[in-house]
Tab-separated table of C-alpha atoms in Angstrom:
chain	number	residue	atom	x	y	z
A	1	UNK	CA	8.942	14.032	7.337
A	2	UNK	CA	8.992	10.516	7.943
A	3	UNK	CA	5.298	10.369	7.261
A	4	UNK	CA	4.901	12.245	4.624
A	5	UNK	CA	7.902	9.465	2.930
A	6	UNK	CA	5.279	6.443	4.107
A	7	UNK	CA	2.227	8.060	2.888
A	8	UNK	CA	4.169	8.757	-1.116
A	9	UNK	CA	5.624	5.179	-0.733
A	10	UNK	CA	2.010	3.656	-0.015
A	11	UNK	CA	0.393	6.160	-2.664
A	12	UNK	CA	3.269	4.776	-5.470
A	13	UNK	CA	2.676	1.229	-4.196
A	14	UNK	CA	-1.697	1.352	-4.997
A	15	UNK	CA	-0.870	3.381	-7.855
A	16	UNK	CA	1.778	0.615	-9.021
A	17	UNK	CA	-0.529	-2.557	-8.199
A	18	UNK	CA	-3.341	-0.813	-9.685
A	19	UNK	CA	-1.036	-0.749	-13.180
A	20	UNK	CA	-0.247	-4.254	-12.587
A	21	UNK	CA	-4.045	-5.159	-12.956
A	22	UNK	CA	-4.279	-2.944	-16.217
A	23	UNK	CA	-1.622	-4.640	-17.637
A	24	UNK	CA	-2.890	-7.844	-18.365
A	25	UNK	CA	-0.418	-9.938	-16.998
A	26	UNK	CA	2.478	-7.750	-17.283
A	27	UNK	CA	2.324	-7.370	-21.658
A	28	UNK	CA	0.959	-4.020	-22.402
A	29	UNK	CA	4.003	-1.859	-22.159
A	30	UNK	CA	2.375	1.571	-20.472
A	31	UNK	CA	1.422	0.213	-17.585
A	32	UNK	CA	4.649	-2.325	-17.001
A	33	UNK	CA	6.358	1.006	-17.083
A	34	UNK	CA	4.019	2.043	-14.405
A	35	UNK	CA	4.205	-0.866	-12.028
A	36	UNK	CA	7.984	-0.484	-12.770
A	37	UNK	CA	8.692	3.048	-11.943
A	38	UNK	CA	6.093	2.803	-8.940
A	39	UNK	CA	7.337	0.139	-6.813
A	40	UNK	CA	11.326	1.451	-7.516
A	41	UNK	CA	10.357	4.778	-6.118
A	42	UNK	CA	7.581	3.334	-3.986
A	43	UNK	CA	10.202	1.609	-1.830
A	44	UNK	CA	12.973	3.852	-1.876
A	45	UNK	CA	10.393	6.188	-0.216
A	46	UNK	CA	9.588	3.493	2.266
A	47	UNK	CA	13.819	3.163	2.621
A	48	UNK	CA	13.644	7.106	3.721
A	49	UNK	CA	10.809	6.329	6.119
A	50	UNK	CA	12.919	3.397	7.960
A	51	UNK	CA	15.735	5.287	8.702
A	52	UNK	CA	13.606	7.146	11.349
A	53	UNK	CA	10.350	4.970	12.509
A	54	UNK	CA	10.294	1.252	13.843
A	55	UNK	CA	10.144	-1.186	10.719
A	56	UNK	CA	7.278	-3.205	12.334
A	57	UNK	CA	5.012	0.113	12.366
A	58	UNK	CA	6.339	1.343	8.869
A	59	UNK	CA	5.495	-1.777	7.714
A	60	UNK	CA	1.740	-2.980	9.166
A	61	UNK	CA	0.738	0.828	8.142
A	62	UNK	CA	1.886	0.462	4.612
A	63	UNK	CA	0.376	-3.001	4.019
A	64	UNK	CA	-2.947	-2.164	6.072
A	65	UNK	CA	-3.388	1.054	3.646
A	66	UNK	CA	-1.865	-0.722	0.818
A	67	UNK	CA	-4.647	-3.555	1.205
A	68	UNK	CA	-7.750	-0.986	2.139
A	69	UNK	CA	-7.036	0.604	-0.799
A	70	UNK	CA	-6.151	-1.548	-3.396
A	71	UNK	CA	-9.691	-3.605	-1.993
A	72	UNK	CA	-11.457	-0.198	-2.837
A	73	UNK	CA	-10.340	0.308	-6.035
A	74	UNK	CA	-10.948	-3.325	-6.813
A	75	UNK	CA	-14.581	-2.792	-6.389
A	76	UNK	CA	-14.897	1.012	-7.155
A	77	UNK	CA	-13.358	0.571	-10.266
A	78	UNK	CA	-12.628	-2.922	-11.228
A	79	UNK	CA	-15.675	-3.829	-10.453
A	80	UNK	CA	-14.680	-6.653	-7.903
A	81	UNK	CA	-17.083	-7.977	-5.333
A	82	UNK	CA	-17.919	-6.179	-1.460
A	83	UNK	CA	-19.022	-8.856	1.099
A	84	UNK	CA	-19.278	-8.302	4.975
A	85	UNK	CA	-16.180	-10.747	5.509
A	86	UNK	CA	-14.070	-8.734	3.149
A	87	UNK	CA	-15.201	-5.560	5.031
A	88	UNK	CA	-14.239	-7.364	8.506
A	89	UNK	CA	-11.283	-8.864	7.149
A	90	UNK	CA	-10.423	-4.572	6.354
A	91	UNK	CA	-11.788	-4.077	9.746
A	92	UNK	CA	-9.590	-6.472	11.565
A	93	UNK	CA	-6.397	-5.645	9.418
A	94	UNK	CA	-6.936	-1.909	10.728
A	95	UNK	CA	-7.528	-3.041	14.271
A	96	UNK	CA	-3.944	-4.828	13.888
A	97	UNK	CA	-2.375	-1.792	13.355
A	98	UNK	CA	-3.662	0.546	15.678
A	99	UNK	CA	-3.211	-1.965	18.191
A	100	UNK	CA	0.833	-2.395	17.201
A	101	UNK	CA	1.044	1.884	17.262
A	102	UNK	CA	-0.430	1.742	20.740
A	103	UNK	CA	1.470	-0.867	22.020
A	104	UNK	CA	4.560	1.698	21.734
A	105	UNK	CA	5.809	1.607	18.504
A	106	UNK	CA	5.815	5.489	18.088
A	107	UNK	CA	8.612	7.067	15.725
C-alpha cells in the first residue's frame, strides 16, 4: 500500500507544479486552486507512505519521478528545450536512486 500512497503523492505533486506553470505566477485563480489542493493532498499521501518505508528512499523516488516528469512535460507540452545534458542529468538522477534502493533501503 505504501507504494501505491508514493506513486498518488508524486502523481498530485507533477499535476500540482504543472498548475503552478499555468498560472502565471500564481494570479489566475483555477489553477492556484490546483497547485493548492495538489501539494496539500500530494504530501499527506507522501505522510501515509513514511509511516512504513525509509524517508531517504520515499524521498529520492519522489523527487527523481517528480523531476523526470515535470522535465517531460516541460518539453512535451510547454514546449521547453531537450539537450543531451538534460537527458544525462535525468539519467544520473535515476542512477542515484536505484543505487540508494540497492544499497538496502527496502520498505
Amino acid at each position: 500500500m505504501n507504494w501505491l500512497y508514493l506513486g498518488g503523492a508524486i502523481t498530485l505533486e507533477v499535476i500540482a507544479t504543472s498548475a503552478m506553470k499555468m498560472s502565471d505566477g500564481l494570479t489566475r485563480p483555477g489553477p492556484v486552486v490546483v497547485v493548492v489542493l495538489g501539494y496539500l493532498s500530494a504530501f499527506a499521501l507522501l505522510a501515509q507512505a513514511l509511516k512504513t518505508m525509509e524517508v531517504g528512499i520515499a524521498y529520492a523516488i519522489w523527487s527523481a519521478a517528480g523531476t523526470a516528469a515535470i522535465a517531460a512535460i516541460g518539453v512535451l507540452i510547454f514546449g521547453e528545450t531537450v539537450s543531451l545534458m538534460k537527458l544525462l542529468g535525468l539519467a544520473l538522477i535515476v542512477a542515484g536512486v536505484i543505487s540508494l534502493h540497492a544499497a538496502g533501503g527496502h520498505a
